Structure formats: structure tokens, C-alpha cells
Short mmCIF file of C-alpha atoms in Angstrom, two decimals:
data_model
loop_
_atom_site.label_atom_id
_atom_site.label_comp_id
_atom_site.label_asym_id
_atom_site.label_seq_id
_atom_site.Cartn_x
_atom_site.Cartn_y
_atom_site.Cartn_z
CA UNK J 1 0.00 0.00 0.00
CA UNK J 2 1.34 3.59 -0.70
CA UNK J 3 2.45 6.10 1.49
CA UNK J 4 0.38 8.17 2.90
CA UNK J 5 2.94 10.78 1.49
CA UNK J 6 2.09 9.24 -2.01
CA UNK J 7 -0.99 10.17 -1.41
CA UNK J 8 -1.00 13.79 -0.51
CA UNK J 9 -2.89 16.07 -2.34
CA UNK J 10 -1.25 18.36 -5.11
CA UNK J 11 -1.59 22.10 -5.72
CA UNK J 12 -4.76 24.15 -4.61
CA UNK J 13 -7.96 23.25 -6.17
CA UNK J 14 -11.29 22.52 -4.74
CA UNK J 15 -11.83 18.96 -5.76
CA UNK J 16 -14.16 19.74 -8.85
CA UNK J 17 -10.71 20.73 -10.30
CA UNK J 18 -9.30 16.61 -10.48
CA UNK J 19 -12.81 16.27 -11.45
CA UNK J 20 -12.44 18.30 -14.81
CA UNK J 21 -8.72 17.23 -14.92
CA UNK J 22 -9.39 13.45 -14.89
CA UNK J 23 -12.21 13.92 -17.41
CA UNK J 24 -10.41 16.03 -20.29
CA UNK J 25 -7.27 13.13 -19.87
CA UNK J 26 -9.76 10.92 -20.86
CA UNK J 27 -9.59 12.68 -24.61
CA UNK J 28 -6.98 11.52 -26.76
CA UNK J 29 -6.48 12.35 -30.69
CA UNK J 30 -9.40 10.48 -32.45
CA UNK J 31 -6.55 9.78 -35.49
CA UNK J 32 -4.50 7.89 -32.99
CA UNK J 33 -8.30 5.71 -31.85
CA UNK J 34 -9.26 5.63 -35.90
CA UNK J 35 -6.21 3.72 -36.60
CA UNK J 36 -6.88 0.59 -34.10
CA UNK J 37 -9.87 0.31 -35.65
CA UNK J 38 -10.20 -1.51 -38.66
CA UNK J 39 -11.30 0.48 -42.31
CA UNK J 40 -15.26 -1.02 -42.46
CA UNK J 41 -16.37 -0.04 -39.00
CA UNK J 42 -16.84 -3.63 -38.43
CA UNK J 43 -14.58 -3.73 -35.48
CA UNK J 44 -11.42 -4.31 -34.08
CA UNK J 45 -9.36 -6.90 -35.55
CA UNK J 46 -9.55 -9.96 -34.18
CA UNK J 47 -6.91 -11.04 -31.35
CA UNK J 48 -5.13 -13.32 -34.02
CA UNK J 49 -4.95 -10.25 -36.60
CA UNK J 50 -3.88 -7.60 -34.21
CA UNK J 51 -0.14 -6.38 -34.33
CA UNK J 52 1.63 -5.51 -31.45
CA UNK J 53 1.37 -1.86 -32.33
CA UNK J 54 -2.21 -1.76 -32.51
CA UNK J 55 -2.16 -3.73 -29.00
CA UNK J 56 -0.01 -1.62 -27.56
CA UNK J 57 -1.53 1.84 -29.00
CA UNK J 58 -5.17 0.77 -27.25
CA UNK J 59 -3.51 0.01 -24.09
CA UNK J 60 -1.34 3.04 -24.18
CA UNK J 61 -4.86 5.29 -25.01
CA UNK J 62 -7.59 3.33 -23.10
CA UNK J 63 -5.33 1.65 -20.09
CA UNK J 64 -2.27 3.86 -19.86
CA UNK J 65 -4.33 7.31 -20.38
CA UNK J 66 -6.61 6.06 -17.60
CA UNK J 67 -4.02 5.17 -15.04
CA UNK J 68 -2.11 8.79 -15.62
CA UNK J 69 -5.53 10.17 -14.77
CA UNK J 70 -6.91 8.09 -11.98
CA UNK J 71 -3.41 9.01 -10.42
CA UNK J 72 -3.76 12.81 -10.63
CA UNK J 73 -7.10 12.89 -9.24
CA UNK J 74 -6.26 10.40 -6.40
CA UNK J 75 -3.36 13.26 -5.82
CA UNK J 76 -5.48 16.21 -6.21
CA UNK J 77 -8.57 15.37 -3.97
CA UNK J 78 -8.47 16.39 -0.67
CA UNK J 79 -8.02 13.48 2.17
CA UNK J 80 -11.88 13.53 3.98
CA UNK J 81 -13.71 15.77 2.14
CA UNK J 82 -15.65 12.89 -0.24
CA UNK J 83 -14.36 12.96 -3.38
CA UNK J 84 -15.18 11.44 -6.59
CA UNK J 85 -13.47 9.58 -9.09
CA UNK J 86 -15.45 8.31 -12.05
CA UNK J 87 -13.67 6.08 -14.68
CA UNK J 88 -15.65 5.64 -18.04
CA UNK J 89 -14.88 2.43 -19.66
CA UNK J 90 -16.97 -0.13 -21.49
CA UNK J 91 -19.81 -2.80 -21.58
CA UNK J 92 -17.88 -4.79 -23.72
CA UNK J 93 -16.62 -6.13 -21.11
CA UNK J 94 -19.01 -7.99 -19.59
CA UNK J 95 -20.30 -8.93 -23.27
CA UNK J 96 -17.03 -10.15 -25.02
CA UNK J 97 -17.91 -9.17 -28.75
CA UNK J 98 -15.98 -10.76 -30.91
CA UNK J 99 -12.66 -8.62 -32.47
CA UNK J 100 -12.27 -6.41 -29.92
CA UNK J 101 -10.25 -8.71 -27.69
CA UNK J 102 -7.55 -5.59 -26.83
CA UNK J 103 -10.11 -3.02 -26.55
CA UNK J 104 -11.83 -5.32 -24.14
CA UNK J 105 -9.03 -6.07 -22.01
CA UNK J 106 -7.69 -2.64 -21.89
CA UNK J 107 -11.11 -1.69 -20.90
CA UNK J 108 -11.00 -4.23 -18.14
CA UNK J 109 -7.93 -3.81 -16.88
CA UNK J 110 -9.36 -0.06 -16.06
CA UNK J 111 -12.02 -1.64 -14.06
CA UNK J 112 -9.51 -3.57 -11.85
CA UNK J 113 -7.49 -0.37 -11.34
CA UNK J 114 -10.48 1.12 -10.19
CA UNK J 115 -11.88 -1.43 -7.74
CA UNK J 116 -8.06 -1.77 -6.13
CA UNK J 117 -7.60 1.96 -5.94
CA UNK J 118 -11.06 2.49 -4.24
CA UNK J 119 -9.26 0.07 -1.63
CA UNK J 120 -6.21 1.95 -1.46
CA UNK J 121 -7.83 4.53 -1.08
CA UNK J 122 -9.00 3.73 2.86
CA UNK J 123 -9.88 6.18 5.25
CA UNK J 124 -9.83 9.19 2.23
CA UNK J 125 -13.65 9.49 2.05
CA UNK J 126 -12.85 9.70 -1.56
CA UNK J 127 -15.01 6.92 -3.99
CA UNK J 128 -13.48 5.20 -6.50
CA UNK J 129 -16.01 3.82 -9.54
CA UNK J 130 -16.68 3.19 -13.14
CA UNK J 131 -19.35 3.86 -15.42
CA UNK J 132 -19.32 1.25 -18.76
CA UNK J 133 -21.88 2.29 -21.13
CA UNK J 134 -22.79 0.48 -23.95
CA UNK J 135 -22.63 1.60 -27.61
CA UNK J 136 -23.44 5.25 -27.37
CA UNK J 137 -24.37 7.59 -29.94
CA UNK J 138 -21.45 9.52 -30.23
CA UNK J 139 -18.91 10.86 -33.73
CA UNK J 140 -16.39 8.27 -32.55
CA UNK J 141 -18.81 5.55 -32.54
CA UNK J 142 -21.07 6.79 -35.90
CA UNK J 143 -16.82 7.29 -37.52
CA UNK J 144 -16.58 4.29 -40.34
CA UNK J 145 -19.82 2.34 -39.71
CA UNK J 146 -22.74 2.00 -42.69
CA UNK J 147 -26.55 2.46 -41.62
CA UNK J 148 -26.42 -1.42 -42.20
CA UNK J 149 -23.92 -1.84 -39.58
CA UNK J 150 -25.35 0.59 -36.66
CA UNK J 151 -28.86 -0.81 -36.84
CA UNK J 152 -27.06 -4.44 -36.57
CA UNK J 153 -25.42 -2.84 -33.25
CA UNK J 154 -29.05 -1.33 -32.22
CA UNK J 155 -30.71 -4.52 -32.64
CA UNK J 156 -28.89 -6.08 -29.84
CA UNK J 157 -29.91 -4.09 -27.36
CA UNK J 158 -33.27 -5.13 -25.98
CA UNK J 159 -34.19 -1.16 -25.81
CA UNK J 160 -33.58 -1.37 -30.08
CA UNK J 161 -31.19 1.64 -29.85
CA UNK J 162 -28.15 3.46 -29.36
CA UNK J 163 -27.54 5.01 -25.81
CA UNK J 164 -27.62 8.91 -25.60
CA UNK J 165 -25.29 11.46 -23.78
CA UNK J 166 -28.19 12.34 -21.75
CA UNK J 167 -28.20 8.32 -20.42
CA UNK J 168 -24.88 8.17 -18.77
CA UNK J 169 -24.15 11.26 -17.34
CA UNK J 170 -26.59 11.63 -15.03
CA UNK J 171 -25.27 8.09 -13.10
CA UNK J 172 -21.60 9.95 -13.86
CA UNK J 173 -23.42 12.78 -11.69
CA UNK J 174 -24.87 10.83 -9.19
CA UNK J 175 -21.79 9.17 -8.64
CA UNK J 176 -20.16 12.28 -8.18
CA UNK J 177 -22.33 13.25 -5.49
CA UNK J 178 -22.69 12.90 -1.45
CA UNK J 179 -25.65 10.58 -2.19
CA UNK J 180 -23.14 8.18 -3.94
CA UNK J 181 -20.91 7.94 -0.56
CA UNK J 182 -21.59 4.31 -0.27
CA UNK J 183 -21.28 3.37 -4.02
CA UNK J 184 -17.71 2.86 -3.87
CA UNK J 185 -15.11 -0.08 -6.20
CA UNK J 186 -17.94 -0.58 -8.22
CA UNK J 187 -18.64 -0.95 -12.03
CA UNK J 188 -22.06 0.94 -13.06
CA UNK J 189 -22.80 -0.76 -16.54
CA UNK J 190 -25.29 1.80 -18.22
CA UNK J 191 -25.98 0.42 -21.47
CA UNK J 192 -30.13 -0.29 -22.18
CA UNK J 193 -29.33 -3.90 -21.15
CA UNK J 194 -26.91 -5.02 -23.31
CA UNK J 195 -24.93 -6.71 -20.72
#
């Protein structure tokens, strides 16, 4: 377990400040996230076509980029005061689609940095959680896929559609709040019921 000098807070902020800081880490250039992808929108390739680049480019993004911002807020909240940290990361994995075997693990191995640091995190007050929505209607997700292909991905979901913005971040919010005190190492999968 870390220090409790590794865990001091850094700089002056109020705690909304990590907040904002951990969410705008979570961008990253949508070139580098086109190129894992593969040219039809079908997917990821599958584990046996993936090169080690493309491997290690979605762990550096999804897995990497999360850890470097899970860190900083864990440094910037203050010590009793209840902060939040809210990790967004993905419902494939509890559904294991086939071809995106990286994406999914460097989605999951978010989730278990999350549930150990809400444990390390001990006596802070400050929650630790994930939200893992399912396939959300966002320019990322619409980026290379034919009408064809999104209604395929809207037809498994028992709600028959994409999820919205305005779905998953008002759990992100409640999560975020004192109500959510208790809510703590857990994975919130918001996704219509996909998973």
C-alpha cells in the first residue's frame, strides 16, 4: 500500500478541479483511436490479426491514459472531504464481442485499477467507480460504420437503440455526489441492457 505521502494532495484546487482534470485526460487524438480500428467499422481486428502496435496503441490510449488520470485525481482530492473519481470504460466487457479482444481487455484492466484503488484509497472518504456504457451515440462511434452496420449494433440491445449522452451522465453525476458515498469499487454498466 502507498504512502500516505504518495498520497497527498497536489496544488490548490477545490476537488471539482481533479474532477475536470481526470475527465479532459480521458480525450486523446481520435486519429491515434481511428487507426486501431479496422477500415469497415466492423470492429477491431480480431486477437489473431492484431499487431503488437495496434495492441499496444489501445492500451497506451484506453489503459495507460486512464491510469495517468486516476493518479492525478487520487493526488489532487483532498483526504476527507468525499471525493469522486469516475472512470468511463466499457460494456464490452461484460459482453465479449468478438474482435475487440484488446479493446476489451484494456477496458478491463481499467475496471480492476479502479476497484483496487477504491481500496487503497481507505480512510480518504474519496469513492473510486466506473461507469461502462454500452454503444453510445457519439462521432467516434457513428466514424466508419454503414446504416447497415449501426442498426445491426441497435438490434442487440433489448431497448432497439443506441444510448444517448443524456443516459450516462446523469449516473456519472450521481456518482459524483454525497448521495453516492456508499457506491464505492464498483462498475455501473449503463448500457439499455446489453450486458
Amino acid at each position: 500500500m502507498a504512502s500516505e505521502s504518495a498520497w497527498a494532495p497536489r496544488g490548490s484546487h477545490d476537488g471539482w478541479g481533479a474532477v475536470v482534470a481526470a475527465g479532459k485526460g480521458d480525450r486523446v487524438d481520435g486519429g491515434d483511436v481511428e487507426e486501431v480500428g479496422d477500415e469497415d467499422g466492423g470492429g477491431y481486428p480480431t486477437l489473431v490479426d492484431t499487431s503488437t502496435a495496434d495492441f499496444d496503441r489501445t492500451f497506451a490510449v484506453n489503459t495507460r491514459g486512464a491510469f495517468l488520470c486516476l493518479r492525478e485525481a487520487a493526488h489532487r482530492l483532498p483526504r476527507g472531504g468525499g471525493g469522486r473519481i469516475v472512470a468511463i470504460t466499457s460494456s464490452v466487457v461484460g459482453s465479449h464481442p468478438t474482435g475487440y479482444s484488446a479493446y476489451t481487455a484494456s477496458k478491463a484492466a481499467v475496471e480492476a485499477m479502479m476497484r483496487t484503488m477504491a481500496k487503497e484509497l481507505k480512510g480518504t472518504r474519496i469513492t473510486a467507480n466506473c461507469v461502462a456504457p454500452g454503444a453510445t451515440a457519439t462521432d467516434m462511434f457513428f466514424a466508419g460504420k454503414s446504416e447497415e452496420r449501426v442498426d445491426e449494433i441497435k438490434a442487440t440491445n433489448p431497448m432497439g437503440r443506441l444510448g444517448e449522452a443524456g443516459d450516462i451522465a446523469p449516473v456519472v453525476g450521481f456518482l459524483c455526489t454525497d448521495a453516492a458515498e456508499w457506491v464505492n469499487g464498483q462498475v455501473i454498466r449503463v448500457n439499455g441492457g446489453y450486458v
